[in-house]
Coordinates of C-alpha atoms and ligand atoms in Angstrom, one line a residue:
X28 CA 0.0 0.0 0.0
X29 CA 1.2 3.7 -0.9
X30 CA 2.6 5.5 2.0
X31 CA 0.9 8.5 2.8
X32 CA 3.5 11.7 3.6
X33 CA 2.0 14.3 5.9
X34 CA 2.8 17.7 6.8
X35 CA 2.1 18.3 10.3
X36 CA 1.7 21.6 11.4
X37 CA 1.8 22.8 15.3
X38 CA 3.9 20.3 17.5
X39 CA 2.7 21.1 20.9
X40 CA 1.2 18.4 23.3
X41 CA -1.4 16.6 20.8
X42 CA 1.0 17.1 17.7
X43 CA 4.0 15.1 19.3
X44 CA 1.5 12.7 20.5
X45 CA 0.6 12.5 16.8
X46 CA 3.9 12.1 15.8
X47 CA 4.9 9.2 18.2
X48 CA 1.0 7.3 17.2
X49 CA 1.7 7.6 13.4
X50 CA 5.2 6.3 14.1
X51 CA 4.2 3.0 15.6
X52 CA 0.9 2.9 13.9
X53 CA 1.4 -0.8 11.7
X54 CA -1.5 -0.1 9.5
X55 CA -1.5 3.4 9.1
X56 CA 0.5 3.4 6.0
X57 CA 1.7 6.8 7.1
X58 CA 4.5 8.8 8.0
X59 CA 5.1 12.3 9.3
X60 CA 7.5 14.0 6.6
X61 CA 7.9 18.0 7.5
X62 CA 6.6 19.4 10.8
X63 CA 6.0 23.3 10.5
X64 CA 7.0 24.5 14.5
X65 CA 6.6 27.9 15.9
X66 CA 10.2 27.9 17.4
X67 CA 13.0 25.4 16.0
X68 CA 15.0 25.3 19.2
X69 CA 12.4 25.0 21.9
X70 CA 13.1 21.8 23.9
X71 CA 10.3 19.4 23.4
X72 CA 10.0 15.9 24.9
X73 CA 9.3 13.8 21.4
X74 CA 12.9 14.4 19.7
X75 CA 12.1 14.2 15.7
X76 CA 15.3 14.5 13.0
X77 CA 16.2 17.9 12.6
X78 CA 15.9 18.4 9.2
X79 CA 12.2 17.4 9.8
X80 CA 11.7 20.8 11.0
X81 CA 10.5 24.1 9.8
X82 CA 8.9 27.4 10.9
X83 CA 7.3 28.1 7.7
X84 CA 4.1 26.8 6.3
X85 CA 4.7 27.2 2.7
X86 CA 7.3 24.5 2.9
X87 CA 4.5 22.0 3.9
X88 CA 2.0 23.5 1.5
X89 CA 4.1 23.4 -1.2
X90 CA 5.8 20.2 -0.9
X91 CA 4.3 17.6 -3.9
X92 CA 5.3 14.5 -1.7
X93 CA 2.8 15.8 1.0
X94 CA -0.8 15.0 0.5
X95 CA -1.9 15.6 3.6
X96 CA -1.8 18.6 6.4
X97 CA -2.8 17.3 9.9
X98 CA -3.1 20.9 11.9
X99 CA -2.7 20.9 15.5
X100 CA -2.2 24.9 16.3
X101 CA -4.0 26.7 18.8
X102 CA -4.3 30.4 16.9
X103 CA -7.8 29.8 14.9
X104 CA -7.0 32.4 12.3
X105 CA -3.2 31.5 11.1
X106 CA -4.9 27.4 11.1
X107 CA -8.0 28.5 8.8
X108 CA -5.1 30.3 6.5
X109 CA -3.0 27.2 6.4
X110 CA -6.2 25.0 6.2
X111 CA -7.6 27.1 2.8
X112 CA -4.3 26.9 1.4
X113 CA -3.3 23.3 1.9
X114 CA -7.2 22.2 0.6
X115 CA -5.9 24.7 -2.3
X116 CA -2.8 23.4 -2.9
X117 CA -5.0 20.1 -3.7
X118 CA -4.5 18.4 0.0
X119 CA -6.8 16.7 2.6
X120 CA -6.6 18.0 6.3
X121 CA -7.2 16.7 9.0
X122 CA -7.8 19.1 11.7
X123 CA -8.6 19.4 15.6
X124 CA -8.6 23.2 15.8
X125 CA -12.4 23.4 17.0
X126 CA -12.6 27.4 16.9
X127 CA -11.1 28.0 13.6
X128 CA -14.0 24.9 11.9
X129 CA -16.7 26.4 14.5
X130 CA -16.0 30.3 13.3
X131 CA -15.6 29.3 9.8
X132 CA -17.5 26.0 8.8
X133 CA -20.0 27.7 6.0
X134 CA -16.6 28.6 4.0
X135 CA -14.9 25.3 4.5
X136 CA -17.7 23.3 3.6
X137 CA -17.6 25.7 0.1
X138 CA -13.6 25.3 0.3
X139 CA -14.0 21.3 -0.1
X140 CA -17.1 21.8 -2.7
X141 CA -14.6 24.1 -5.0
X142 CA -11.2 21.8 -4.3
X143 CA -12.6 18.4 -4.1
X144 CA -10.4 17.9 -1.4
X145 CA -11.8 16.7 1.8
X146 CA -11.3 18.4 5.3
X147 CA -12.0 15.9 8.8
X148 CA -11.6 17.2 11.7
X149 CA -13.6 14.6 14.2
X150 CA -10.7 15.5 16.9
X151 CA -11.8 18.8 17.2
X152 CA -15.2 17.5 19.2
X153 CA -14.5 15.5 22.8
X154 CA -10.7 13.8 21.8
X155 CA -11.1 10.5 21.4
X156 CA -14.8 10.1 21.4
X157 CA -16.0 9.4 16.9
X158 CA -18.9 12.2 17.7
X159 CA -19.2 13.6 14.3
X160 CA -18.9 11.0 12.1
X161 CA -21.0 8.9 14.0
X162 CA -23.7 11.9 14.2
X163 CA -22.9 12.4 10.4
X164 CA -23.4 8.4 9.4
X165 CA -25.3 6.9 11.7
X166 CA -27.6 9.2 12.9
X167 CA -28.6 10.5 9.5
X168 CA -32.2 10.4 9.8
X169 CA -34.9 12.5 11.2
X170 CA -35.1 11.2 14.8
X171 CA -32.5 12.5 16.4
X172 CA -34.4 14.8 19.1
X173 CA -31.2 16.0 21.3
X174 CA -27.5 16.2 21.6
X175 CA -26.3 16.9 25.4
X176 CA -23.1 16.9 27.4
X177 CA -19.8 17.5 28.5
X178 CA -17.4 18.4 25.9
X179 CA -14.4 20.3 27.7
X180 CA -12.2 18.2 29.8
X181 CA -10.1 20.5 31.4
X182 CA -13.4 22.1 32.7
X183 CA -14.8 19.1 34.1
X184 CA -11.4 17.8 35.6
X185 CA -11.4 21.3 37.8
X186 CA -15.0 20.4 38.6
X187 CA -14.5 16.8 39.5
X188 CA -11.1 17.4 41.7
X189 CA -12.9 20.6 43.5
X190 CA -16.5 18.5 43.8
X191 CA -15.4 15.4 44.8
X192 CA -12.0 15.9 45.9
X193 CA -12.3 19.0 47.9
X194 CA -9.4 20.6 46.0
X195 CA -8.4 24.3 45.3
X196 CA -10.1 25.1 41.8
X197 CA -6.6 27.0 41.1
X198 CA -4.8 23.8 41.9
X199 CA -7.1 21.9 39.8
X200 CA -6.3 24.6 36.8
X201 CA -2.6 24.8 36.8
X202 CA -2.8 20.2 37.1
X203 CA -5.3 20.6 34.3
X204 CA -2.7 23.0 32.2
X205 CA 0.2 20.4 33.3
X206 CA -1.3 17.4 32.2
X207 CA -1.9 18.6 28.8
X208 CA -5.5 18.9 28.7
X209 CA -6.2 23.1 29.0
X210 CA -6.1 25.2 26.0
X211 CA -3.0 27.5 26.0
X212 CA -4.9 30.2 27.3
X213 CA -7.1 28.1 29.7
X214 CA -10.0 30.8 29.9
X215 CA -11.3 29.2 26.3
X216 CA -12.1 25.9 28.9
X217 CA -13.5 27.3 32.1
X218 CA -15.9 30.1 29.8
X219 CA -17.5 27.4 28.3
X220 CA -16.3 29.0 24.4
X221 CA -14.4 25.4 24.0
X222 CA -17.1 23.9 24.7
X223 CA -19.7 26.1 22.6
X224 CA -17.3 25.8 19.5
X225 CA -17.7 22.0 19.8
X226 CA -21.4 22.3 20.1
X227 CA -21.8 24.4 17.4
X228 CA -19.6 21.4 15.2
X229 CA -21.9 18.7 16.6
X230 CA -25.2 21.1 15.9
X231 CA -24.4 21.2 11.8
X232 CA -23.7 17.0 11.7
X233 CA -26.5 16.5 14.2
X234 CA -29.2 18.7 12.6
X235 CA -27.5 20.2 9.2
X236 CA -27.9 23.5 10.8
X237 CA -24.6 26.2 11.0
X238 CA -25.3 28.8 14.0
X239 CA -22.6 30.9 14.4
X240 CA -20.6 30.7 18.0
X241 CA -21.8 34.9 19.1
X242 CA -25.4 34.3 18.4
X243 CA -25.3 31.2 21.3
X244 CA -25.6 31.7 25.0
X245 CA -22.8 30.9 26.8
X246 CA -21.8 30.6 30.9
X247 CA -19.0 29.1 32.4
X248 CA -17.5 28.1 35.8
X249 CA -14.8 30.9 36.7
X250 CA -17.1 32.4 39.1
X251 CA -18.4 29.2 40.7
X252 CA -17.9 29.1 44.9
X253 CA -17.9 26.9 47.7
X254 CA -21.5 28.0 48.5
X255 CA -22.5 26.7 45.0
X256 CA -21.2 23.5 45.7
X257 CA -22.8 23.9 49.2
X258 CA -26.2 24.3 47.4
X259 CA -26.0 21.4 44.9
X260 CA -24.4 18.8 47.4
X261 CA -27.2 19.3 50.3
X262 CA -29.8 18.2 46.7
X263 CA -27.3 16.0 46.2
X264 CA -26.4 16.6 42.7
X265 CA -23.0 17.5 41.0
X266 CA -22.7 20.7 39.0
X267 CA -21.3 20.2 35.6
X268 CA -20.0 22.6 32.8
X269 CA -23.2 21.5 30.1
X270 CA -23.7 22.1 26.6
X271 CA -26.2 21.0 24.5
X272 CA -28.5 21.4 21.3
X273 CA -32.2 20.6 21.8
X274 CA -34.7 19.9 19.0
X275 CA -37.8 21.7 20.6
X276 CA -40.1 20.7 17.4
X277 CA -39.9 19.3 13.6
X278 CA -39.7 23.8 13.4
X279 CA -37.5 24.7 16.2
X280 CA -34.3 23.7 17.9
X281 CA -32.8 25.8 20.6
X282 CA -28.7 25.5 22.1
X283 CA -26.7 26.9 24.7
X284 CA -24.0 26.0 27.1
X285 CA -24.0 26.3 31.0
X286 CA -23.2 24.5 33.9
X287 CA -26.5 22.1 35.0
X288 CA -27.3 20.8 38.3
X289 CA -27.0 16.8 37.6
X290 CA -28.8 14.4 39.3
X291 CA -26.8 11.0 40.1
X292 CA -29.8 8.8 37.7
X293 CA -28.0 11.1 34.9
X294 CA -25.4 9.3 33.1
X295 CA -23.3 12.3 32.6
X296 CA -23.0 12.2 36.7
X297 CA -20.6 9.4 36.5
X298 CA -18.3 11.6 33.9
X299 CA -15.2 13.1 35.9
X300 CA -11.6 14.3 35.0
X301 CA -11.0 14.9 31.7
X302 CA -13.3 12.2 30.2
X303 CA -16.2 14.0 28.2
X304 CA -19.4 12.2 28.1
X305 CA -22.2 13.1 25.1
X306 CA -26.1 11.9 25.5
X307 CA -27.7 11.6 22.0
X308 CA -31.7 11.2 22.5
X309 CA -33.9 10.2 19.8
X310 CA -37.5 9.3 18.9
X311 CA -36.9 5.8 18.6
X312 CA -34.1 4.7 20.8
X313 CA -34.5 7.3 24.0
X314 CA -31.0 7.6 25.2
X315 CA -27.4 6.4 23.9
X316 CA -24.7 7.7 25.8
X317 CA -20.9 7.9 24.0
X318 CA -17.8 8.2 26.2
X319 CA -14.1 8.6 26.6
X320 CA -10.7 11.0 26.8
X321 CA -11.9 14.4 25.7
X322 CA -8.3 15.9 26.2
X323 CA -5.1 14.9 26.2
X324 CA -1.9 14.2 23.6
X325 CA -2.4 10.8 23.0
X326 CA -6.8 10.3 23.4
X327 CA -6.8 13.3 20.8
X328 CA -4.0 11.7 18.2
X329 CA -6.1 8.5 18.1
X330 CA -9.0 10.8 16.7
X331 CA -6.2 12.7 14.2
X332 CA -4.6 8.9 13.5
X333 CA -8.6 7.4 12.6
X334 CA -9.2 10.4 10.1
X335 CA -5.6 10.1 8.4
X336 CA -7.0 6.6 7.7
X337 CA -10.5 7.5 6.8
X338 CA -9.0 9.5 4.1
X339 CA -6.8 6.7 2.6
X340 CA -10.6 5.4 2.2
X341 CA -11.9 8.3 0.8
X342 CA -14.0 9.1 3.5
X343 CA -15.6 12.6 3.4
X344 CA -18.2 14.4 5.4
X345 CA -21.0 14.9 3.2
X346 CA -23.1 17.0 5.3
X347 CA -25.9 15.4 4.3
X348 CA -28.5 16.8 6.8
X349 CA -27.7 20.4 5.2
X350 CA -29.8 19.4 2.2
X351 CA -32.7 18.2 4.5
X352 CA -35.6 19.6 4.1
X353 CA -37.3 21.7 6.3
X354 CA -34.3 21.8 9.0
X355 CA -35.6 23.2 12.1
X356 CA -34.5 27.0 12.9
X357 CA -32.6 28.0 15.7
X358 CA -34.5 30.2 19.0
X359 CA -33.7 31.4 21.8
X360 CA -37.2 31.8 22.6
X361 CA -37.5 29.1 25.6
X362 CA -38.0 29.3 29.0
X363 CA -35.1 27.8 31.0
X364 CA -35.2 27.5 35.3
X365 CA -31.8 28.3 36.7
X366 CA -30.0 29.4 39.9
X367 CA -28.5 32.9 40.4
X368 CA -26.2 33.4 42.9
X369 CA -25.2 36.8 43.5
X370 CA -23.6 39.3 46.1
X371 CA -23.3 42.9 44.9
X372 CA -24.8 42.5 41.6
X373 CA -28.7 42.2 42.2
X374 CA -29.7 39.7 39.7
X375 CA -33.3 39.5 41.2
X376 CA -34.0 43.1 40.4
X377 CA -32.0 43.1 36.9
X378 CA -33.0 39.9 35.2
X379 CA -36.2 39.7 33.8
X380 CA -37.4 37.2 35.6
X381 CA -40.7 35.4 34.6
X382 CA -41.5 34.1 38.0
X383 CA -39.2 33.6 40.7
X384 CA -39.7 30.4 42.8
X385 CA -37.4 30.5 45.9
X386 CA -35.1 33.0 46.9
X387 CA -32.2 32.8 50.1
X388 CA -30.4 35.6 51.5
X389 CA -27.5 35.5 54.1
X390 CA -24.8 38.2 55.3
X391 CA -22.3 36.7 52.5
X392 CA -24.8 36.0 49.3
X393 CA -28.1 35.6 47.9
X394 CA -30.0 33.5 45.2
X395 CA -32.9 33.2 43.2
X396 CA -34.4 30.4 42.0
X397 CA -36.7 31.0 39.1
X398 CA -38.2 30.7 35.2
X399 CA -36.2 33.3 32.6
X400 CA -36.1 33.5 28.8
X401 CA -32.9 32.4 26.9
X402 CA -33.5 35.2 25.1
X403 CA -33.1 37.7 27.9
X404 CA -30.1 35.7 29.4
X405 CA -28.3 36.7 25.7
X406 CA -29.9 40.1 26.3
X407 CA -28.4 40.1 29.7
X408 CA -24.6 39.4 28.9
X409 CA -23.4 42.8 29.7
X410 CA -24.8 42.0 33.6
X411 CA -23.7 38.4 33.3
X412 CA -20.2 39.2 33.1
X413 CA -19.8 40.1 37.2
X414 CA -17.6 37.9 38.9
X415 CA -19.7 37.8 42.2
X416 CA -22.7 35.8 40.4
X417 CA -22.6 32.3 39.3
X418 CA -25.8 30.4 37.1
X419 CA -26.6 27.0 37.0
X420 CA -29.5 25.5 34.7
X421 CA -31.6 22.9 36.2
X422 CA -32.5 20.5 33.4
X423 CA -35.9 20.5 31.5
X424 CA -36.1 19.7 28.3
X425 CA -36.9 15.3 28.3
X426 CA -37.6 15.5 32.2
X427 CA -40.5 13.3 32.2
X428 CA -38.6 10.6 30.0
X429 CA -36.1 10.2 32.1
X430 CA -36.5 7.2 34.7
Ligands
HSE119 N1 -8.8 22.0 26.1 C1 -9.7 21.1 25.5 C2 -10.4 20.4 26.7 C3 -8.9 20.1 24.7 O1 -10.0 20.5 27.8 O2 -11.4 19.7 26.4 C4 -9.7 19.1 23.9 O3 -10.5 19.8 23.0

């Protein structure tokens, strides 16, 4: 069988990973032939030939012997200029850069129309776990009813050590950075963006529907506090960081991403460290649950290594459910029930709440318990963005299908 040369661009944590799983791979039928680096004497633990090296991208690009860029960089702009040029150049890529494919998926989908070169990227969405093409194969029918879960590791290692563990969540962070599993700037994780740029992947192979990432509401877990973990533990639930895209009709589907109160009958519950757990719901078959790794070098190269080998099959994403017809449209018009915590920032008087069901006040903090618009949460960001409050979503949508 034909060896198939790639030019691997970014050789940080998941691209030496790559590197060392293409290297021992014995049916891969590939090998790593240029690497494009950001720095050619930075000390790196996988040692590669140095003539193997270089700190331009043109040299990969360009190269006829490579006929395939596998990018692993973490600046979403410089990877969707490499990735245009490469499909240009007449090469597949295979990429795990999640915000670059969730900012710009309309124009790569055109990109691989007009080249006829094909683009995976199945890393980008919960490491090692085959989300999209699954959601793009298998579930290509109309029964798919919800997509739900926990797609940033680093975010749900923090919450596990501090939850269960009783650690410092700035401990957790800086262990979560070390073992390779944070972004390099790990705010992406804990604002819930990583994992709203994987939903918004999952949304187009799950309902054939692009919403771009600013038009989604999105809360993370910086601000979360003892006393939230106080609240949750005395229901006895876990909080996790949630996303998830819900079809609210055969008209509407509605998605956002915030951390959810989780009940231990949920089988996200069970999910902790860096594992990443993703509940698909459909008409027929209720719940299937999918997980595994959702960070890390090696659990994200076993993603990059299964779409280097898709391609020698000629596997491409079709994006079938795009030509469906009628797809459901996005709203934000739903009523969600959530927790506010707050201290200085009075979030009973400022949101517009539709009813308020319970409220608690102490020296320290107060919350309110109550039904709110997703619509006036979006409306709301400007206020969201104190660092005394914390929101928590208790989950709705499916309820009474759930025991
Ligand atoms: N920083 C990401 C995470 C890496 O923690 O999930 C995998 O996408």
């Amino acid at each position: 069988m034909e060896q198939i040369n790639i030019g691997l661009v970014g050789f940080g944590t998941v691209g030496q990973a790559l590197y060392e799983v293409v290297s021992s791979a014995r049916n891969a039928h590939a090998a790593v032939k240029r690497i494009c680096v950001r720095s050619l004497d930075k000390p790196r633990k996988v040692q590669v030939p140095a003539e193997l090296l270089t700190t331009d991208a043109a040299d990969i690009v360009n190269d006829p012997d490579i006929s395939l860029v596998v990018e692993v960089i973490d600046d979403p702009e410089a990877a969707y200029r490499i990735t245009c040029d490469a499909l240009r150049a007449g090469k597949d890529v295979v990429s795990g850069n999640k915000a670059m494919i969730a900012r710009h998926l309309p124009e790569l989908i055109e990109l691989q129309q007009t080249t006829g070169r094909a683009l995976l990227y199945d890393a980008s969405s919960c490491g090692s776990i085959p989300v999209i093409r699954n959601l793009e194969e298998y579930y290509d029918n109309d029964l798919l009813l919800e997509v739900k879960g926990i797609l940033n590791g680093s975010s749900n290692y923090i919450l596990s050590r501090v939850f269960d563990h009783g650690e410092e969540y700035a401990d957790a962070l800086v262990r979560a950075q070390k073992l390779g599993f944070a972004e390099s700037d790990p705010t992406h994780d804990i604002s819930g963006n990583d994992s709203l740029n994987k939903l918004v992947i999952i949304t187009l192979h799950a309902i054939g529907v692009y919403v771009p990432p600013k038009d989604i509401f999105v809360y993370g877990i910086p601000t979360l506090r003892a006393e939230d973990i106080r609240y949750a533990r005395e229901k006895g639930m876990k909080i996790k960081l949630v996303a998830q895209v819900v079809k609210l009709s055969d008209a509407k589907f509605t998605m956002f991403v915030m951390p959810e109160f989780v009940a231990p009958n949920r089988y996200i519950y069970a999910v902790d460290d860096e594992y990443n757990g993703v509940v698909i719901r459909g008409e027929c078959y209720d719940r299937q649950f999918m997980f595994g790794k959702g960070a890390g070098g090696r659990p994200t190269a076993s993603s990059l290594l299964s779409d280097i080998t898709a391609l020698r099959h000629n596997y491409r994403y079709e994006y079938k459910k795009s030509g469906f017809s009628p797809r459901p449209e996005y709203t934000a018009d739903v009523t969600l029930k959530i927790y506010a915590r707050y201290e200085h920032t009075d979030l009973r008087a400022g949101l517009p709440w539709i009813a308020v069901n319970e409220e608690y006040r102490c020296d320290d903090y107060r919350y309110a318990i109550g039904e709110i618009r997703l619509s006036d949460l979006i409306e709301a960001a400007p206020l969201l963005r104190a660092d005394d409050i914390f929101l928590c979503n208790f989950p709705r949508f499916f309820a009474d299908r759930d025991d």
